[in-house]
Short mmCIF file of C-alpha atoms in Angstrom, two decimals:
data_model
loop_
_atom_site.label_atom_id
_atom_site.label_comp_id
_atom_site.label_asym_id
_atom_site.label_seq_id
_atom_site.Cartn_x
_atom_site.Cartn_y
_atom_site.Cartn_z
CA MET A 1 0.00 0.00 0.00
CA LEU A 2 1.42 3.36 -0.97
CA GLN A 3 2.01 6.01 1.69
CA PRO A 4 -0.81 8.39 0.57
CA LYS A 5 -3.24 5.45 0.70
CA LYS A 6 -2.02 4.57 4.19
CA GLN A 7 -2.66 8.12 5.35
CA ALA A 8 -6.13 8.11 3.79
CA ALA A 9 -6.86 4.77 5.46
CA LEU A 10 -5.74 6.08 8.87
CA GLY A 11 -7.94 9.12 8.36
CA PHE A 12 -10.92 6.90 7.64
CA ILE A 13 -10.25 4.69 10.67
CA PHE A 14 -10.05 7.77 12.88
CA ALA A 15 -13.34 9.00 11.42
CA THR A 16 -14.88 5.55 11.96
CA LEU A 17 -13.91 5.47 15.62
CA LEU A 18 -14.95 9.09 16.17
CA ILE A 19 -18.36 8.54 14.57
CA ASP A 20 -18.87 5.33 16.56
CA VAL A 21 -18.23 7.12 19.86
CA ILE A 22 -20.27 10.18 18.86
CA GLY A 23 -23.13 7.82 17.97
CA LEU A 24 -22.88 6.10 21.35
CA GLY A 25 -22.67 9.44 23.15
CA ILE A 26 -25.63 10.91 21.25
CA ILE A 27 -28.10 8.35 22.60
CA ILE A 28 -27.04 8.35 26.28
CA PRO A 29 -28.91 11.51 27.41
CA VAL A 30 -32.23 10.37 25.90
CA PHE A 31 -32.12 6.65 26.65
CA PRO A 32 -33.95 6.94 30.03
CA LYS A 33 -36.87 8.87 28.55
CA LEU A 34 -37.20 6.42 25.64
CA ILE A 35 -37.34 3.43 28.01
CA GLU A 36 -39.73 5.28 30.34
CA HIS A 37 -42.04 5.91 27.38
CA LEU A 38 -41.94 2.31 26.12
CA ILE A 39 -42.59 0.65 29.50
CA HIS A 40 -45.14 3.29 30.58
CA GLY A 41 -43.36 3.39 33.93
CA SER A 42 -41.29 5.64 36.14
CA LEU A 43 -37.66 6.73 35.77
CA SER A 44 -36.82 4.31 38.57
CA ASP A 45 -38.43 1.41 36.68
CA ALA A 46 -36.65 2.46 33.47
CA SER A 47 -33.26 2.20 35.17
CA VAL A 48 -33.71 -1.58 35.66
CA TYR A 49 -34.43 -2.09 31.95
CA ALA A 50 -31.40 0.04 31.10
CA GLY A 51 -29.23 -2.27 33.20
CA TRP A 52 -30.58 -5.34 31.38
CA LEU A 53 -30.11 -3.69 27.98
CA THR A 54 -26.51 -2.81 28.77
CA ALA A 55 -25.88 -6.33 30.04
CA ALA A 56 -27.42 -7.84 26.87
CA TYR A 57 -25.09 -5.75 24.70
CA ALA A 58 -22.06 -6.59 26.87
CA ILE A 59 -22.82 -10.34 26.84
CA MET A 60 -22.94 -10.37 23.05
CA GLN A 61 -19.70 -8.39 22.86
CA PHE A 62 -17.98 -10.76 25.29
CA LEU A 63 -19.12 -13.86 23.39
CA PHE A 64 -18.60 -12.59 19.84
CA SER A 65 -15.61 -10.21 20.01
CA PRO A 66 -13.03 -13.04 19.74
CA LEU A 67 -14.94 -14.49 16.77
CA ILE A 68 -15.20 -11.11 15.05
CA GLY A 69 -11.48 -10.48 15.59
CA ASN A 70 -10.61 -13.88 14.16
CA LEU A 71 -12.96 -13.38 11.21
CA SER A 72 -11.02 -10.21 10.42
CA ASP A 73 -7.81 -12.27 10.43
CA LYS A 74 -9.36 -14.74 7.97
CA PHE A 75 -11.40 -12.52 5.64
CA GLY A 76 -9.73 -9.12 6.15
CA ARG A 77 -10.47 -5.98 8.17
CA ARG A 78 -12.61 -4.17 5.60
CA PRO A 79 -15.68 -6.47 5.50
CA VAL A 80 -15.73 -6.80 9.28
CA LEU A 81 -15.55 -3.02 9.80
CA LEU A 82 -18.32 -2.41 7.27
CA CYS A 83 -20.55 -5.05 8.91
CA SER A 84 -19.89 -3.45 12.28
CA LEU A 85 -20.98 -0.04 11.04
CA LEU A 86 -24.09 -1.53 9.41
CA GLY A 87 -24.89 -3.32 12.67
CA PHE A 88 -24.72 -0.08 14.63
CA GLY A 89 -26.84 1.72 12.03
CA ILE A 90 -29.53 -0.99 12.23
CA ASP A 91 -29.41 -0.90 16.04
CA TYR A 92 -29.97 2.85 16.15
CA LEU A 93 -32.94 2.53 13.76
CA PHE A 94 -34.42 -0.17 16.01
CA LEU A 95 -34.02 2.23 18.95
CA ALA A 96 -35.58 5.15 17.04
CA PHE A 97 -38.70 3.30 15.84
CA ALA A 98 -39.14 0.70 18.60
CA PRO A 99 -42.86 0.17 19.34
CA THR A 100 -42.08 -1.95 22.41
CA ILE A 101 -39.18 -2.39 24.83
CA TRP A 102 -38.32 -5.78 23.27
CA TRP A 103 -37.29 -4.06 20.04
CA LEU A 104 -34.61 -2.32 22.05
CA PHE A 105 -33.27 -5.68 23.19
CA ILE A 106 -33.15 -6.95 19.59
CA GLY A 107 -31.27 -3.83 18.51
CA ARG A 108 -28.79 -4.06 21.39
CA LEU A 109 -28.14 -7.75 20.69
CA ILE A 110 -27.40 -6.98 17.01
CA ALA A 111 -25.06 -4.14 18.00
CA GLY A 112 -23.31 -6.34 20.55
CA ILE A 113 -22.65 -9.07 18.00
CA THR A 114 -21.34 -6.76 15.29
CA GLY A 115 -19.89 -4.05 17.51
CA ALA A 116 -16.22 -5.00 17.39
CA SER A 117 -15.18 -1.89 15.50
CA PHE A 118 -12.58 -0.85 18.09
CA THR A 119 -10.84 -4.22 18.02
CA THR A 120 -10.85 -4.42 14.23
CA ALA A 121 -9.86 -0.78 13.83
CA THR A 122 -6.86 -1.31 16.11
CA ALA A 123 -5.81 -4.30 14.00
CA TYR A 124 -6.22 -2.16 10.86
CA ILE A 125 -3.98 0.54 12.33
CA ALA A 126 -1.33 -2.11 13.07
CA ASP A 127 -1.58 -3.35 9.46
CA VAL A 128 -0.99 0.04 7.83
CA SER A 129 1.53 1.50 10.30
CA GLU A 130 5.30 1.30 10.20
CA PRO A 131 6.62 -0.36 13.40
CA GLU A 132 8.14 2.87 14.69
CA LYS A 133 4.86 4.76 14.15
CA ARG A 134 2.44 2.23 15.61
CA ALA A 135 2.41 3.67 19.13
CA ALA A 136 1.63 7.17 17.84
CA ASN A 137 -1.05 5.85 15.49
CA PHE A 138 -2.66 3.78 18.27
CA GLY A 139 -3.05 7.11 20.08
CA LEU A 140 -5.75 7.91 17.50
CA VAL A 141 -8.05 5.51 19.37
CA GLY A 142 -7.80 7.52 22.59
CA VAL A 143 -8.20 10.83 20.76
CA ALA A 144 -11.31 9.58 18.93
CA PHE A 145 -12.84 8.32 22.18
CA GLY A 146 -12.16 11.58 24.01
CA LEU A 147 -13.48 13.82 21.23
CA GLY A 148 -16.50 11.60 20.61
CA PHE A 149 -17.56 11.72 24.24
CA ILE A 150 -17.24 15.50 24.31
CA ILE A 151 -19.27 16.00 21.11
CA GLY A 152 -21.80 13.14 21.20
CA PRO A 153 -23.66 13.68 24.50
CA VAL A 154 -23.95 17.43 23.89
CA ILE A 155 -25.50 16.86 20.44
CA GLY A 156 -27.77 14.15 21.86
CA GLY A 157 -28.91 16.36 24.72
CA ILE A 158 -29.77 19.25 22.42
CA LEU A 159 -31.59 17.08 19.84
CA GLY A 160 -33.43 15.22 22.61
CA LYS A 161 -35.07 18.44 23.76
CA TYR A 162 -37.05 18.51 20.51
CA ASN A 163 -37.84 14.82 19.98
CA VAL A 164 -36.62 11.65 21.68
CA GLN A 165 -36.18 9.99 18.25
CA TYR A 166 -33.88 12.64 16.76
CA PRO A 167 -30.65 11.54 18.53
CA PHE A 168 -31.16 7.92 17.43
CA LEU A 169 -31.84 8.96 13.84
CA ALA A 170 -28.74 11.16 13.87
CA ALA A 171 -26.63 8.28 15.20
CA ALA A 172 -28.07 5.90 12.58
CA GLY A 173 -27.37 8.40 9.81
CA LEU A 174 -23.76 8.82 10.92
CA ALA A 175 -23.15 5.04 11.09
CA LEU A 176 -24.78 4.27 7.72
CA LEU A 177 -23.05 7.17 5.95
CA ASN A 178 -19.75 5.99 7.38
CA ALA A 179 -20.46 2.47 6.09
CA ALA A 180 -21.26 3.81 2.62
CA TYR A 181 -18.11 5.95 2.59
CA GLY A 182 -16.03 2.97 3.67
CA TYR A 183 -17.54 0.73 1.02
CA PHE A 184 -16.35 3.05 -1.75
CA ILE A 185 -13.15 4.45 -0.20
CA LEU A 186 -11.63 2.14 2.41
CA PRO A 187 -8.94 -0.25 1.04
CA GLU A 188 -8.24 -3.66 2.58
CA SER A 189 -5.22 -3.58 4.91
CA LEU A 190 -4.57 -7.30 5.47
CA SER A 191 -2.76 -8.96 2.57
CA ALA A 192 -3.75 -12.49 1.52
CA GLU A 193 -0.47 -14.02 2.69
CA ASN A 194 -1.00 -12.64 6.22
CA ARG A 195 -4.45 -14.18 6.68
CA ARG A 196 -4.97 -17.30 8.76
CA PRO A 197 -7.70 -19.92 9.22
CA LEU A 198 -10.13 -19.87 12.13
CA GLU A 199 -9.05 -21.75 15.26
CA PHE A 200 -11.65 -22.77 17.84
CA LYS A 201 -9.40 -22.16 20.84
CA LYS A 202 -8.90 -18.57 19.69
CA ILE A 203 -12.62 -17.83 19.44
CA ASN A 204 -13.43 -19.14 22.92
CA PRO A 205 -14.16 -15.96 24.94
CA PHE A 206 -13.14 -17.64 28.21
CA THR A 207 -9.64 -18.58 27.01
CA SER A 208 -8.12 -15.17 27.77
CA LEU A 209 -9.64 -15.15 31.27
CA ILE A 210 -8.37 -18.65 32.04
CA GLN A 211 -4.88 -17.66 30.91
CA LEU A 212 -4.72 -14.93 33.55
CA ASN A 213 -4.23 -17.72 36.06
CA LYS A 214 -0.76 -18.27 34.58
CA TYR A 215 0.45 -14.99 36.07
CA LYS A 216 0.34 -15.63 39.82
CA SER A 217 2.24 -12.41 40.54
CA VAL A 218 -0.51 -10.21 39.09
CA ILE A 219 -3.68 -12.06 40.15
CA GLY A 220 -4.25 -9.61 43.02
CA LEU A 221 -3.67 -6.63 40.74
CA ALA A 222 -6.01 -8.09 38.11
CA ALA A 223 -8.70 -8.39 40.81
CA SER A 224 -7.99 -4.78 41.76
CA LEU A 225 -8.47 -3.67 38.15
CA PHE A 226 -11.72 -5.66 37.90
CA LEU A 227 -13.05 -3.83 40.98
CA ILE A 228 -12.17 -0.49 39.34
CA TYR A 229 -14.10 -1.43 36.19
CA PHE A 230 -17.03 -2.70 38.27
CA ALA A 231 -17.16 0.38 40.51
CA ALA A 232 -17.01 2.70 37.49
CA GLN A 233 -20.30 1.19 36.30
CA SER A 234 -21.98 3.10 39.13
CA VAL A 235 -21.28 6.27 37.16
CA GLN A 236 -21.61 4.89 33.64
CA SER A 237 -24.94 3.14 34.28
CA VAL A 238 -26.67 5.44 36.78
CA TRP A 239 -25.43 8.99 36.07
CA THR A 240 -28.25 9.90 33.67
CA PHE A 241 -30.99 8.40 35.85
CA TYR A 242 -29.56 9.88 39.06
CA THR A 243 -29.25 13.44 37.77
CA MET A 244 -32.70 13.35 36.14
CA TYR A 245 -34.29 11.88 39.27
CA LYS A 246 -32.58 13.98 41.96
CA PHE A 247 -31.94 17.29 40.21
CA LYS A 248 -34.67 17.16 37.53
CA TRP A 249 -32.10 17.66 34.75
CA ASN A 250 -33.37 17.52 31.19
CA GLU A 251 -31.59 15.80 28.30
CA ALA A 252 -29.57 18.91 27.48
CA TRP A 253 -28.06 19.22 30.97
CA VAL A 254 -27.23 15.52 31.00
CA GLY A 255 -25.48 16.03 27.65
CA TYR A 256 -23.50 19.03 28.94
CA SER A 257 -22.39 17.10 32.02
CA LEU A 258 -21.22 14.11 29.95
CA GLY A 259 -19.43 16.45 27.58
CA PHE A 260 -17.61 17.84 30.62
CA VAL A 261 -16.72 14.27 31.63
CA GLY A 262 -15.24 13.72 28.17
CA LEU A 263 -13.22 16.93 28.46
CA MET A 264 -11.88 16.01 31.92
CA VAL A 265 -10.96 12.50 30.78
CA ALA A 266 -9.14 13.95 27.75
CA ILE A 267 -7.17 16.34 30.01
CA VAL A 268 -6.23 13.64 32.52
CA GLN A 269 -5.57 10.78 30.10
CA GLY A 270 -4.07 12.92 27.36
CA GLY A 271 -1.88 15.18 29.44
CA LEU A 272 -1.77 14.95 33.23
CA ILE A 273 -0.85 11.26 33.49
CA ARG A 274 2.27 11.92 31.39
CA VAL A 275 3.40 14.40 34.05
CA ILE A 276 1.93 13.01 37.30
CA ASN A 277 2.60 9.28 36.90
CA PRO A 278 6.38 9.54 36.27
CA LYS A 279 6.74 11.86 39.30
CA LEU A 280 4.65 9.76 41.68
CA GLY A 281 5.62 6.35 40.34
CA HIS A 282 3.21 3.49 39.64
CA GLU A 283 2.42 2.55 43.24
CA ARG A 284 1.54 6.01 44.54
CA SER A 285 -0.35 6.82 41.32
CA ILE A 286 -2.45 3.69 41.81
CA TRP A 287 -3.51 4.08 45.44
CA GLY A 288 -3.68 7.89 45.15
CA GLY A 289 -5.92 7.64 42.09
CA LEU A 290 -8.16 5.05 43.76
CA LEU A 291 -8.62 7.29 46.81
CA LEU A 292 -9.61 10.15 44.49
CA TYR A 293 -12.10 7.86 42.75
CA SER A 294 -13.61 6.91 46.13
CA PHE A 295 -13.76 10.53 47.27
CA GLY A 296 -15.49 11.61 44.06
CA LEU A 297 -18.07 8.81 44.28
CA ILE A 298 -18.95 9.67 47.89
CA LEU A 299 -19.39 13.30 46.88
CA PHE A 300 -21.74 12.23 44.04
CA ALA A 301 -23.78 10.10 46.45
CA PHE A 302 -24.49 13.01 48.81
CA ALA A 303 -24.58 15.95 46.38
CA ALA A 304 -27.32 18.40 47.32
CA LYS A 305 -27.36 20.63 44.21
CA GLY A 306 -26.99 19.91 40.50
CA TRP A 307 -24.00 22.23 40.02
CA MET A 308 -22.09 20.19 42.59
CA MET A 309 -21.99 17.25 40.17
CA PHE A 310 -19.82 19.30 37.80
CA ALA A 311 -17.47 20.29 40.65
CA PHE A 312 -17.26 16.75 42.02
CA LEU A 313 -16.32 15.41 38.59
CA VAL A 314 -12.89 17.02 39.05
CA PRO A 315 -11.61 14.73 41.86
CA TYR A 316 -13.38 11.73 40.32
CA CYS A 317 -11.78 12.21 36.89
CA LEU A 318 -8.37 12.89 38.49
CA GLY A 319 -8.67 9.35 39.83
CA GLY A 320 -8.06 8.31 36.23
CA ILE A 321 -4.32 8.33 36.95
CA ALA A 322 -4.81 4.94 38.65
CA GLY A 323 -5.88 2.77 35.70
CA PRO A 324 -2.93 3.35 33.33
CA ALA A 325 -0.48 3.08 36.25
CA LEU A 326 -2.01 -0.24 37.33
CA GLN A 327 -1.86 -1.63 33.80
CA GLY A 328 1.72 -0.41 33.45
CA TYR A 329 2.72 -2.04 36.74
CA MET A 330 1.15 -5.33 35.67
CA SER A 331 2.79 -5.14 32.27
CA ASN A 332 6.21 -4.73 33.93
CA SER A 333 5.50 -7.83 36.02
CA VAL A 334 5.09 -10.09 32.97
CA PRO A 335 7.74 -11.14 30.40
CA ALA A 336 7.71 -9.40 27.00
CA ASN A 337 6.49 -12.49 25.13
CA GLU A 338 3.41 -12.80 27.37
CA GLN A 339 2.08 -9.25 26.98
CA GLY A 340 -0.60 -10.17 24.44
CA ASN A 341 -2.08 -12.87 26.66
CA LEU A 342 -2.09 -10.50 29.65
CA GLN A 343 -3.88 -7.73 27.76
CA GLY A 344 -6.43 -10.21 26.40
CA GLY A 345 -7.20 -11.37 29.92
CA LEU A 346 -7.60 -7.79 31.18
CA THR A 347 -9.99 -7.04 28.30
CA GLY A 348 -12.00 -10.08 29.36
CA LEU A 349 -12.24 -8.72 32.91
CA MET A 350 -13.51 -5.40 31.58
CA SER A 351 -16.15 -7.24 29.55
CA LEU A 352 -17.33 -9.17 32.62
CA SER A 353 -17.64 -5.94 34.61
CA SER A 354 -19.78 -4.49 31.79
CA ILE A 355 -22.14 -7.47 32.05
CA PHE A 356 -22.69 -7.59 35.82
CA GLY A 357 -21.90 -3.99 36.85
CA PRO A 358 -24.79 -2.19 35.08
CA TRP A 359 -27.27 -4.86 36.20
CA LEU A 360 -26.30 -4.51 39.87
CA MET A 361 -25.98 -0.70 39.95
CA THR A 362 -29.32 -0.03 38.23
CA LEU A 363 -31.02 -2.59 40.48
CA VAL A 364 -29.66 -0.80 43.56
CA PHE A 365 -30.78 2.58 42.17
CA HIS A 366 -34.27 1.20 41.54
CA HIS A 367 -34.47 -0.31 45.05
CA PHE A 368 -33.68 3.01 46.73
CA THR A 369 -35.87 5.19 44.47
CA GLN A 370 -39.08 3.18 44.08
CA PRO A 371 -42.14 4.61 45.88
CA GLY A 372 -42.23 1.89 48.55
CA ALA A 373 -38.54 2.13 49.48
CA SER A 374 -37.93 2.19 53.25
CA VAL A 375 -35.08 4.68 52.65
CA GLN A 376 -34.87 7.06 49.69
CA PHE A 377 -31.20 7.12 48.74
CA PRO A 378 -30.63 7.51 44.97
CA GLY A 379 -26.89 7.88 45.57
CA ALA A 380 -26.58 4.29 46.86
CA PRO A 381 -24.84 2.97 43.68
CA PHE A 382 -22.14 5.65 44.06
CA ALA A 383 -21.63 4.68 47.72
CA ILE A 384 -21.19 1.04 46.68
CA GLY A 385 -18.76 2.17 43.98
CA ALA A 386 -16.73 4.10 46.58
CA ILE A 387 -16.46 1.00 48.79
CA LEU A 388 -15.34 -1.12 45.81
CA MET A 389 -12.66 1.49 44.93
CA LEU A 390 -11.33 1.34 48.50
CA LEU A 391 -11.24 -2.46 48.35
CA SER A 392 -9.37 -2.16 45.05
CA ALA A 393 -6.80 0.12 46.71
CA ILE A 394 -6.30 -2.35 49.59
CA LEU A 395 -5.87 -5.26 47.16
CA ALA A 396 -3.35 -3.27 45.11
CA VAL A 397 -1.25 -2.28 48.16
CA LEU A 398 -1.19 -5.89 49.41
CA SER A 399 -0.12 -7.06 45.96
CA PHE A 400 2.76 -4.55 45.82
CA LYS A 401 4.38 -6.32 48.77
CA LYS A 402 4.29 -9.69 46.97
CA ASN A 403 5.11 -8.56 43.46
CA LYS A 404 8.49 -7.74 41.92
CA PRO A 405 8.17 -6.15 38.46
CA VAL A 406 10.20 -7.57 35.57
CA LEU A 407 12.36 -4.64 34.43
#
């Protein structure tokens, strides 16, 4: 592939990732109202369905992501990426025109099965990048995610003020236009000689999790990382419902707040960790970040005014220094030729947290906000998240004493 074509392909992949994240962000502010409308119930009732919908999507992703990745190794990246974009487009149309709640489940299942665009896009970047430029080009993934989560929720919140269907139609249009553009423009990146046949052991989603057991020195740290992912679901799954329920925010204000989250994450992940983590070192970055996470979650749980949520996002997002430091520490504890297996196992843990975390957190929110609740405490999921972050910090500190990184 000639250099200009490589640059054009990288540009398309960046646009693909950006549009995917914008599409995801667009629908978040209006999802509660759509579910509320379809079930003819309360915001509290809608939160339970949202947890199940998120879990349905995550289960399909967990089961099918290894297969989709291996299909891209056999048939090439291009067809898999295009199918992924079509899958998202169909999902968003299901969401826009759903006459019943079960249509939402069908749409989410389709999106979960086909939604491996990040995995395939990363493989595409590796295909078209020179070895010395791969790290810089992989940075496009983080940039796309950060920008998409700044832009998407704000657009969704504004469109949702006019009609609950508009954000879903906008997301569908973006995905389908991106698929059409890719069909005519995107070249294949994986040459025929580099393709390989399907292997059953490589499409088993549990293989990567089982292989984590090989690394006894990082089992405690892996458990710590799982607790971080699980605790973060308190924010990811409940934020929209909590702010609408407690502060009577509309879709626009939810969108603005999530846009602010995206901005804070971009600042911390894109800049501050490069300065803070080297100065503090991995260990202090990990437990310091986890304490900030816990502090932020407790503040969310007991916030009295809507504006406080914006202020409390600052310490919570600063806690983001913990995750990269923890992954870096674990990476240094494993030999160079085992890095791929380690990262695959960690991705599996994140998938599991996305299955069970939303289900538990939305169930807790519903329990403490339903009319017959003995105690009204909508911030309960955040309090649980804070406890899990503290447990994660304790696990990490105990593991430091047993673990000697491989330098």
